[in-house]
Short mmCIF file of C-alpha atoms in Angstrom, two decimals:
data_model
loop_
_atom_site.label_atom_id
_atom_site.label_comp_id
_atom_site.label_asym_id
_atom_site.label_seq_id
_atom_site.Cartn_x
_atom_site.Cartn_y
_atom_site.Cartn_z
CA UNK D 1189 90.64 81.18 119.84
CA UNK D 1190 93.20 81.70 122.61
CA UNK D 1191 93.35 85.43 121.96
CA UNK D 1192 89.55 85.65 122.12
CA UNK D 1193 89.48 83.92 125.49
CA UNK D 1194 92.24 86.17 126.83
CA UNK D 1195 90.46 89.28 125.60
CA UNK D 1196 87.20 88.20 127.23
CA UNK D 1197 89.07 87.51 130.45
CA UNK D 1198 90.60 90.97 130.28
CA UNK D 1199 87.18 92.59 129.83
CA UNK D 1200 85.76 90.57 132.72
CA UNK D 1201 88.64 91.59 134.97
CA UNK D 1202 88.28 95.24 134.01
CA UNK D 1203 84.57 95.16 134.90
CA UNK D 1204 85.25 93.81 138.38
CA UNK D 1205 88.04 96.31 139.03
CA UNK D 1206 90.56 95.79 141.78
CA UNK D 1207 88.78 92.70 143.09
CA UNK D 1208 89.51 90.82 139.87
CA UNK D 1209 92.66 88.91 139.14
CA UNK D 1210 94.13 87.46 135.99
CA UNK D 1211 96.50 84.50 135.95
CA UNK D 1212 98.83 84.43 133.00
CA UNK D 1213 101.44 82.06 131.65
CA UNK D 1214 104.27 83.40 129.55
CA UNK D 1215 102.63 82.16 126.33
CA UNK D 1216 99.32 83.80 127.26
CA UNK D 1217 101.06 87.07 128.12
CA UNK D 1218 102.79 87.11 124.73
CA UNK D 1219 99.55 86.35 122.87
CA UNK D 1220 97.71 89.08 124.77
CA UNK D 1221 100.45 91.62 124.07
CA UNK D 1222 100.44 90.81 120.36
CA UNK D 1223 96.68 91.28 120.17
CA UNK D 1224 96.18 94.29 122.48
CA UNK D 1225 99.35 96.39 122.48
CA UNK D 1226 98.82 99.73 120.65
CA UNK D 1227 102.24 99.51 118.98
CA UNK D 1228 101.20 96.33 117.19
CA UNK D 1229 97.83 97.78 116.20
CA UNK D 1230 99.53 100.87 114.74
CA UNK D 1231 101.92 98.67 112.75
CA UNK D 1232 99.03 96.62 111.38
CA UNK D 1233 97.16 99.80 110.40
CA UNK D 1234 100.30 101.00 108.60
CA UNK D 1235 100.31 97.81 106.52
CA UNK D 1236 96.66 98.43 105.70
CA UNK D 1237 97.45 102.03 104.72
CA UNK D 1238 100.02 100.95 102.15
CA UNK D 1239 97.46 98.53 100.72
CA UNK D 1240 95.26 101.56 100.04
CA UNK D 1241 98.23 103.41 98.54
CA UNK D 1242 98.83 100.49 96.19
CA UNK D 1243 95.18 100.51 95.10
CA UNK D 1244 95.36 104.26 94.44
CA UNK D 1245 98.28 103.76 92.07
CA UNK D 1246 96.54 100.88 90.32
CA UNK D 1247 93.50 103.12 89.88
CA UNK D 1248 95.56 105.44 87.67
CA UNK D 1249 95.49 102.76 84.95
CA UNK D 1250 91.69 102.57 84.92
CA UNK D 1251 89.47 104.79 82.75
CA UNK D 1252 88.68 108.17 84.28
CA UNK D 1253 85.17 109.41 83.68
CA UNK D 1254 83.84 112.83 84.64
CA UNK D 1255 80.68 114.80 83.93
CA UNK D 1256 79.79 118.45 84.23
CA UNK D 1257 76.76 120.62 83.63
CA UNK D 1258 76.19 124.34 83.29
CA UNK D 1259 73.47 126.93 82.82
CA UNK D 1260 74.09 130.41 81.44
CA UNK D 1261 71.70 133.39 81.39
CA UNK D 1262 72.55 136.41 79.26
CA UNK D 1263 71.84 139.70 81.02
CA UNK D 1264 73.26 141.95 78.27
CA UNK D 1265 73.71 140.42 74.83
CA UNK D 1266 76.35 141.25 72.27
CA UNK D 1267 75.31 143.97 69.85
CA UNK D 1268 76.21 144.91 66.28
CA UNK D 1269 76.05 148.31 64.70
CA UNK D 1270 72.48 149.43 64.27
CA UNK D 1271 71.47 148.15 67.69
CA UNK D 1272 71.01 144.56 66.54
CA UNK D 1273 71.68 142.11 69.41
CA UNK D 1274 72.36 138.44 69.04
CA UNK D 1275 72.95 135.44 71.23
CA UNK D 1276 70.78 133.19 73.34
CA UNK D 1277 69.01 134.27 76.47
CA UNK D 1278 69.42 130.83 78.07
CA UNK D 1279 72.06 128.18 77.42
CA UNK D 1280 72.20 124.68 78.88
CA UNK D 1281 75.16 122.28 78.53
CA UNK D 1282 76.01 118.80 79.82
CA UNK D 1283 79.44 117.32 79.08
CA UNK D 1284 81.07 113.95 79.74
CA UNK D 1285 84.83 113.30 79.47
CA UNK D 1286 86.60 109.94 79.35
CA UNK D 1287 90.36 109.38 79.56
CA UNK D 1288 92.23 106.08 79.34
CA UNK D 1289 96.01 105.64 79.83
CA UNK D 1290 97.48 103.50 77.07
CA UNK D 1291 101.15 103.70 78.00
CA UNK D 1292 102.14 105.11 81.43
CA UNK D 1293 105.66 103.93 82.42
CA UNK D 1294 105.76 106.06 85.56
CA UNK D 1295 102.59 104.41 86.87
CA UNK D 1296 103.96 100.92 86.16
CA UNK D 1297 107.11 101.61 88.13
CA UNK D 1298 105.19 103.28 90.93
CA UNK D 1299 103.19 100.06 91.33
CA UNK D 1300 106.42 98.13 91.86
CA UNK D 1301 107.48 100.82 94.34
CA UNK D 1302 104.20 100.28 96.22
CA UNK D 1303 104.94 96.56 96.45
CA UNK D 1304 108.25 97.34 98.13
CA UNK D 1305 106.56 99.87 100.42
CA UNK D 1306 104.10 97.17 101.44
CA UNK D 1307 106.96 94.74 102.15
CA UNK D 1308 108.69 97.42 104.27
CA UNK D 1309 105.49 98.01 106.26
CA UNK D 1310 105.11 94.26 106.84
CA UNK D 1311 108.71 94.06 108.05
CA UNK D 1312 108.16 97.05 110.33
CA UNK D 1313 105.15 95.27 111.84
CA UNK D 1314 107.26 92.14 112.28
CA UNK D 1315 110.00 94.19 113.95
CA UNK D 1316 107.43 95.63 116.38
CA UNK D 1317 106.24 92.14 117.27
CA UNK D 1318 109.78 90.87 117.82
CA UNK D 1319 110.69 93.82 120.06
CA UNK D 1320 107.46 93.52 122.03
CA UNK D 1321 107.87 89.78 122.61
CA UNK D 1322 111.40 90.38 123.89
CA UNK D 1323 110.23 93.07 126.31
CA UNK D 1324 107.30 90.96 127.54
CA UNK D 1325 109.63 88.02 128.21
CA UNK D 1326 112.07 90.20 130.15
CA UNK D 1327 109.26 91.76 132.19
CA UNK D 1328 107.79 88.32 132.90
CA UNK D 1329 111.17 86.93 133.97
CA UNK D 1330 111.78 90.02 136.10
CA UNK D 1331 108.58 89.32 138.05
CA UNK D 1332 109.58 85.68 138.50
CA UNK D 1333 113.00 86.75 139.78
CA UNK D 1334 111.52 89.24 142.24
CA UNK D 1335 108.95 86.74 143.50
CA UNK D 1336 111.60 84.03 143.81
CA UNK D 1337 113.86 86.43 145.72
CA UNK D 1338 110.98 87.36 148.00
CA UNK D 1339 110.34 83.69 148.79
CA UNK D 1340 114.03 83.19 149.64
CA UNK D 1341 114.07 86.29 151.86
CA UNK D 1342 110.91 85.28 153.67
CA UNK D 1343 112.29 81.79 154.18
CA UNK D 1344 115.44 83.37 155.56
CA UNK D 1345 113.34 85.65 157.75
CA UNK D 1346 111.47 82.67 159.19
CA UNK D 1347 114.76 80.86 159.85
CA UNK D 1348 116.31 83.89 161.55
CA UNK D 1349 113.10 84.42 163.54
CA UNK D 1350 113.41 80.86 164.84
CA UNK D 1351 117.01 81.58 165.79
CA UNK D 1352 115.93 84.74 167.62
CA UNK D 1353 113.24 82.86 169.52
CA UNK D 1354 115.64 80.08 170.47
CA UNK D 1355 118.36 82.52 171.51
CA UNK D 1356 115.87 84.56 173.55
CA UNK D 1357 114.80 81.39 175.37
CA UNK D 1358 118.43 80.47 176.04
CA UNK D 1359 119.16 84.02 177.24
CA UNK D 1360 116.33 83.90 179.77
CA UNK D 1361 117.74 80.63 181.13
CA UNK D 1362 121.28 81.96 181.21
CA UNK D 1363 122.51 79.75 178.39
CA UNK D 1364 123.19 82.55 175.90
CA UNK D 1365 124.62 86.02 176.22
CA UNK D 1366 122.79 89.26 175.54
CA UNK D 1367 125.25 89.86 172.68
CA UNK D 1368 124.04 86.68 170.94
CA UNK D 1369 120.41 87.79 171.30
CA UNK D 1370 121.11 91.29 170.00
CA UNK D 1371 123.11 89.94 167.08
CA UNK D 1372 120.25 87.65 166.05
CA UNK D 1373 117.70 90.46 166.40
CA UNK D 1374 119.83 92.82 164.28
CA UNK D 1375 120.10 90.24 161.54
CA UNK D 1376 116.31 89.83 161.59
CA UNK D 1377 115.78 93.58 161.43
CA UNK D 1378 118.22 93.93 158.53
CA UNK D 1379 116.09 91.61 156.41
CA UNK D 1380 112.93 93.72 156.65
CA UNK D 1381 114.05 96.66 154.38
CA UNK D 1382 115.19 94.21 151.71
CA UNK D 1383 111.84 92.41 151.84
CA UNK D 1384 109.94 95.70 151.52
CA UNK D 1385 112.13 96.78 148.60
CA UNK D 1386 111.54 93.42 146.86
CA UNK D 1387 107.77 93.70 147.34
CA UNK D 1388 107.89 97.17 145.78
CA UNK D 1389 109.93 95.89 142.83
CA UNK D 1390 107.30 93.20 142.21
CA UNK D 1391 104.57 95.85 142.01
CA UNK D 1392 106.61 97.96 139.59
CA UNK D 1393 107.48 94.94 137.45
CA UNK D 1394 103.80 93.99 137.23
CA UNK D 1395 102.89 97.56 136.23
CA UNK D 1396 105.41 97.36 133.40
CA UNK D 1397 104.02 94.02 132.23
CA UNK D 1398 100.45 95.36 132.38
CA UNK D 1399 101.53 98.28 130.21
CA UNK D 1400 102.87 95.91 127.56
CA UNK D 1401 99.65 93.84 127.73
CA UNK D 1402 97.38 96.94 127.77
CA UNK D 1403 95.79 95.77 131.03
CA UNK D 1404 94.30 98.50 133.27
CA UNK D 1405 96.39 99.28 136.34
CA UNK D 1406 93.53 98.49 138.73
CA UNK D 1407 93.38 94.90 137.50
CA UNK D 1408 95.61 92.58 139.51
CA UNK D 1409 97.65 89.95 137.69
CA UNK D 1410 99.35 86.80 138.88
CA UNK D 1411 101.84 84.96 136.72
CA UNK D 1412 102.27 81.23 136.62
CA UNK D 1413 105.63 79.55 136.91
CA UNK D 1414 108.79 79.68 139.00
CA UNK D 1415 112.18 80.85 137.92
CA UNK D 1416 114.05 77.93 139.44
CA UNK D 1417 111.72 75.55 137.59
CA UNK D 1418 113.09 76.95 134.30
CA UNK D 1419 116.49 75.41 135.06
CA UNK D 1420 115.94 72.84 132.28
CA UNK D 1421 115.86 75.62 129.70
CA UNK D 1422 119.32 76.64 130.83
CA UNK D 1423 120.56 73.06 130.63
CA UNK D 1424 119.82 73.11 126.92
CA UNK D 1425 122.64 75.64 126.67
CA UNK D 1426 123.29 77.13 123.25
CA UNK D 1427 122.25 74.04 121.31
CA UNK D 1428 120.86 75.09 117.93
CA UNK D 1429 121.84 78.74 118.42
CA UNK D 1430 123.92 80.32 115.68
CA UNK D 1431 125.22 83.77 114.81
CA UNK D 1432 123.09 83.87 111.64
CA UNK D 1433 121.72 87.38 111.00
CA UNK D 1434 119.59 86.51 107.97
CA UNK D 1435 116.32 87.14 109.84
CA UNK D 1436 117.53 90.19 111.76
CA UNK D 1437 114.78 92.77 111.38
CA UNK D 1438 117.06 95.82 111.44
CA UNK D 1439 119.16 94.53 108.55
CA UNK D 1440 116.12 93.42 106.58
CA UNK D 1441 114.61 96.88 107.07
CA UNK D 1442 117.78 98.50 105.70
CA UNK D 1443 117.70 96.13 102.70
CA UNK D 1444 114.10 97.12 102.01
CA UNK D 1445 114.99 100.80 102.33
CA UNK D 1446 117.71 100.30 99.71
CA UNK D 1447 115.19 98.57 97.46
CA UNK D 1448 112.75 101.44 98.01
CA UNK D 1449 115.37 103.96 96.90
CA UNK D 1450 116.16 101.90 93.80
CA UNK D 1451 112.46 101.81 92.97
CA UNK D 1452 112.19 105.56 93.55
CA UNK D 1453 115.10 106.07 91.15
CA UNK D 1454 113.29 104.07 88.47
CA UNK D 1455 110.12 106.08 89.05
CA UNK D 1456 112.09 109.32 88.74
CA UNK D 1457 113.76 108.13 85.52
CA UNK D 1458 110.38 107.08 84.14
CA UNK D 1459 109.41 110.74 84.22
CA UNK D 1460 111.69 111.20 81.17
CA UNK D 1461 109.73 108.66 79.09
CA UNK D 1462 106.77 109.54 76.84
CA UNK D 1463 103.24 108.63 77.85
CA UNK D 1464 100.24 107.88 75.66
CA UNK D 1465 96.57 108.21 76.49
CA UNK D 1466 93.18 108.11 74.78
CA UNK D 1467 90.40 110.56 75.45
CA UNK D 1468 86.80 111.11 74.48
CA UNK D 1469 84.29 113.89 75.04
CA UNK D 1470 80.52 114.10 74.50
CA UNK D 1471 78.53 117.32 74.88
CA UNK D 1472 74.80 117.91 74.84
CA UNK D 1473 73.92 121.61 74.78
CA UNK D 1474 70.88 123.73 74.01
CA UNK D 1475 69.97 127.42 73.75
CA UNK D 1476 66.96 129.54 72.80
CA UNK D 1477 68.48 130.99 69.60
CA UNK D 1478 66.38 128.79 67.27
CA UNK D 1479 63.65 131.38 66.48
CA UNK D 1480 66.27 134.06 66.03
CA UNK D 1481 68.18 131.90 63.56
CA UNK D 1482 64.99 131.03 61.66
CA UNK D 1483 65.35 127.31 62.26
CA UNK D 1484 62.20 125.29 61.80
CA UNK D 1485 59.96 128.13 60.60
CA UNK D 1486 56.95 129.18 62.62
CA UNK D 1487 56.69 125.76 64.35
CA UNK D 1488 60.28 125.76 65.42
CA UNK D 1489 61.08 124.63 68.96
CA UNK D 1490 62.20 127.33 71.29
CA UNK D 1491 65.57 125.60 71.95
CA UNK D 1492 68.27 124.57 69.51
CA UNK D 1493 70.09 121.38 70.67
CA UNK D 1494 73.50 120.06 69.60
CA UNK D 1495 75.43 116.93 70.68
CA UNK D 1496 79.00 116.84 69.35
CA UNK D 1497 81.23 113.82 70.19
CA UNK D 1498 85.02 113.79 69.88
CA UNK D 1499 87.67 111.11 70.46
CA UNK D 1500 91.44 111.12 70.11
CA UNK D 1501 94.83 110.14 71.48
CA UNK D 1502 97.43 112.29 73.18
CA UNK D 1503 101.16 111.73 73.26
CA UNK D 1504 103.18 113.54 75.91
CA UNK D 1505 106.97 113.70 75.48
CA UNK D 1506 109.06 115.35 78.24
CA UNK D 1507 111.81 117.45 76.68
CA UNK D 1508 113.23 119.82 79.28
CA UNK D 1509 112.23 120.43 82.90
CA UNK D 1510 114.97 122.68 84.15
CA UNK D 1511 117.32 119.78 85.05
CA UNK D 1512 115.00 118.85 87.94
CA UNK D 1513 114.68 115.19 86.88
CA UNK D 1514 118.42 114.77 86.48
CA UNK D 1515 119.16 116.28 89.90
CA UNK D 1516 116.40 114.22 91.47
CA UNK D 1517 118.06 111.06 90.17
CA UNK D 1518 121.41 112.21 91.50
CA UNK D 1519 119.86 112.89 94.91
CA UNK D 1520 118.42 109.36 95.11
CA UNK D 1521 121.73 107.82 94.02
CA UNK D 1522 123.42 109.76 96.80
CA UNK D 1523 120.91 108.37 99.33
CA UNK D 1524 121.56 104.84 98.06
CA UNK D 1525 125.29 105.28 98.64
CA UNK D 1526 124.69 106.60 102.16
CA UNK D 1527 122.37 103.72 103.03
CA UNK D 1528 124.86 101.19 101.71
CA UNK D 1529 127.50 102.51 104.11
CA UNK D 1530 124.99 102.54 106.98
CA UNK D 1531 124.01 98.97 106.23
CA UNK D 1532 127.61 97.76 106.33
CA UNK D 1533 128.25 99.49 109.64
CA UNK D 1534 124.94 98.27 111.11
CA UNK D 1535 125.79 94.69 110.19
CA UNK D 1536 129.09 94.99 112.06
CA UNK D 1537 127.32 96.43 115.13
CA UNK D 1538 124.62 93.77 115.13
CA UNK D 1539 127.20 91.03 114.68
CA UNK D 1540 128.93 92.28 117.84
CA UNK D 1541 125.57 92.33 119.65
CA UNK D 1542 124.94 88.75 118.56
CA UNK D 1543 128.31 87.57 119.84
CA UNK D 1544 127.70 89.43 123.09
CA UNK D 1545 124.31 87.75 123.51
CA UNK D 1546 125.83 84.32 122.90
CA UNK D 1547 128.63 85.04 125.39
CA UNK D 1548 126.04 86.19 127.94
CA UNK D 1549 124.17 82.92 127.45
CA UNK D 1550 127.30 80.85 128.03
CA UNK D 1551 128.36 82.94 131.01
CA UNK D 1552 124.95 82.76 132.67
CA UNK D 1553 124.81 79.01 132.07
CA UNK D 1554 128.19 78.44 133.74
CA UNK D 1555 127.23 80.78 136.59
CA UNK D 1556 124.07 78.76 137.16
CA UNK D 1557 126.04 75.50 137.36
CA UNK D 1558 128.47 77.09 139.80
CA UNK D 1559 125.75 78.63 141.93
CA UNK D 1560 123.80 75.38 141.95
CA UNK D 1561 126.76 73.68 143.62
CA UNK D 1562 127.22 76.65 145.93
CA UNK D 1563 123.58 76.44 147.08
CA UNK D 1564 124.04 72.80 148.11
CA UNK D 1565 127.27 73.61 149.91
CA UNK D 1566 125.73 76.63 151.66
CA UNK D 1567 122.73 74.63 152.81
CA UNK D 1568 124.98 71.91 154.18
CA UNK D 1569 127.21 74.49 155.89
CA UNK D 1570 124.19 76.16 157.48
CA UNK D 1571 122.83 72.82 158.73
CA UNK D 1572 126.20 72.06 160.37
CA UNK D 1573 126.47 75.55 161.85
CA UNK D 1574 122.91 75.40 163.18
CA UNK D 1575 123.55 72.03 164.83
CA UNK D 1576 126.79 73.31 166.40
CA UNK D 1577 125.09 76.45 167.71
CA UNK D 1578 122.23 74.55 169.32
CA UNK D 1579 124.69 72.12 170.86
CA UNK D 1580 126.64 75.03 172.33
CA UNK D 1581 129.74 74.29 170.25
CA UNK D 1582 129.26 77.12 167.75
CA UNK D 1583 128.79 80.88 167.98
CA UNK D 1584 125.97 83.12 166.80
CA UNK D 1585 128.41 84.77 164.38
CA UNK D 1586 129.09 81.46 162.66
CA UNK D 1587 125.35 80.79 162.41
CA UNK D 1588 124.62 84.27 161.02
CA UNK D 1589 127.41 83.99 158.51
CA UNK D 1590 126.18 80.59 157.34
CA UNK D 1591 122.61 81.92 157.06
CA UNK D 1592 123.70 84.91 155.00
CA UNK D 1593 125.82 82.70 152.75
CA UNK D 1594 122.89 80.35 152.15
CA UNK D 1595 120.52 83.21 151.35
CA UNK D 1596 123.01 84.87 149.00
CA UNK D 1597 123.72 81.58 147.23
CA UNK D 1598 120.02 81.00 146.60
CA UNK D 1599 119.58 84.56 145.31
CA UNK D 1600 122.62 84.21 143.05
CA UNK D 1601 121.27 80.94 141.66
CA UNK D 1602 117.97 82.58 140.72
CA UNK D 1603 119.83 85.58 139.29
CA UNK D 1604 121.91 83.29 137.05
CA UNK D 1605 118.77 81.66 135.65
CA UNK D 1606 117.24 85.11 135.06
CA UNK D 1607 120.41 86.33 133.34
CA UNK D 1608 120.28 83.34 130.98
CA UNK D 1609 116.59 83.75 130.14
CA UNK D 1610 117.00 87.49 129.66
CA UNK D 1611 120.02 86.93 127.40
CA UNK D 1612 118.02 84.34 125.47
CA UNK D 1613 115.21 86.86 124.93
CA UNK D 1614 117.77 89.38 123.66
CA UNK D 1615 119.31 86.74 121.38
CA UNK D 1616 115.89 85.94 119.92
CA UNK D 1617 115.32 89.63 119.23
CA UNK D 1618 118.65 90.02 117.44
CA UNK D 1619 118.15 86.75 115.51
CA UNK D 1620 114.69 87.94 114.40
CA UNK D 1621 112.63 85.27 116.16
CA UNK D 1622 109.07 86.32 116.92
CA UNK D 1623 108.47 83.76 119.71
#
């Protein structure tokens, strides 16, 4: 139901063009990506394709029925010595053939191979979903970080603007020097390029998110939530997080590839086994040789009809195929050995990635705690510096330094939360968690 509503909202927004806006939570963005992203649709179609492949193999065990018909007209008949010709001028024939496999070991093993192929396609689709969810989360958090940074910079800009106005007023009354005024104005001017760059980064981050969600570029999106409000998620720390790689999609894919090769080996070996099948054939044919053959006397029909029916069984025993089957088996065994080595090495690599993700989580969590204290200290230091400056006991350099420290502390705090959430998204991808 949620996906239907989101899809309808997307269509409505697309119809209204640039004037339309969509508001999305993280959960809604993930649901929309999983329902609209072409990568997911392709993966689902691949699962469907292997379902058809499986049905094709199963169809080889069903009876095969075919029919054919022919008409033949003799232009020049066969002749004997003396100029006597024989044969029919016109011949009609209709034939039906029926075959039924009774024992087909290669088909049986191919069906088991198809089951493994289906499982591999399902895992590939799951891997696509896991990767997409991770990318959507990171893009969403990136927008939150940029918007949070923009709010901090604009707040800083407003504070510095107030300082400039106050210093300008003091300068006109002879209470402040021109140096103090210029210093405040320079600090204000230095903020503008950073604000413009942050606004641009927000636009680019939203374009990336819209690409993942398959939303047209002309449709504006707004995301709900604030990065600092996600502090509670960081407080949870690494509770319940383990280094278990059981659900890792890359390793599961390698396991399924090994199983596929083992199934292929059994299919190849089944080519050495005998197969047994039943067959039947029914023919109904007629020609105009009846008068010539003297059948039926003067009242004989013009055509002579026959309808033979045959049935039987056929046993096929492979004896020698130029060593192709043996070398095919050796080739598959070689691939199995290669994949086994790749799987061992991949597990070591992914284990390192998992440990790195856990370390990033712990590091970001500690950084957030440290920056949270720094933000409070920087705010208090700025308040003291601002009071001293307005009382004439402090300098503009002290005030500027305190303002920069407060701004940087707030940005670092938001960055620490983003680093944790981004590391958590990466951990979920490695651990094989879809949401």
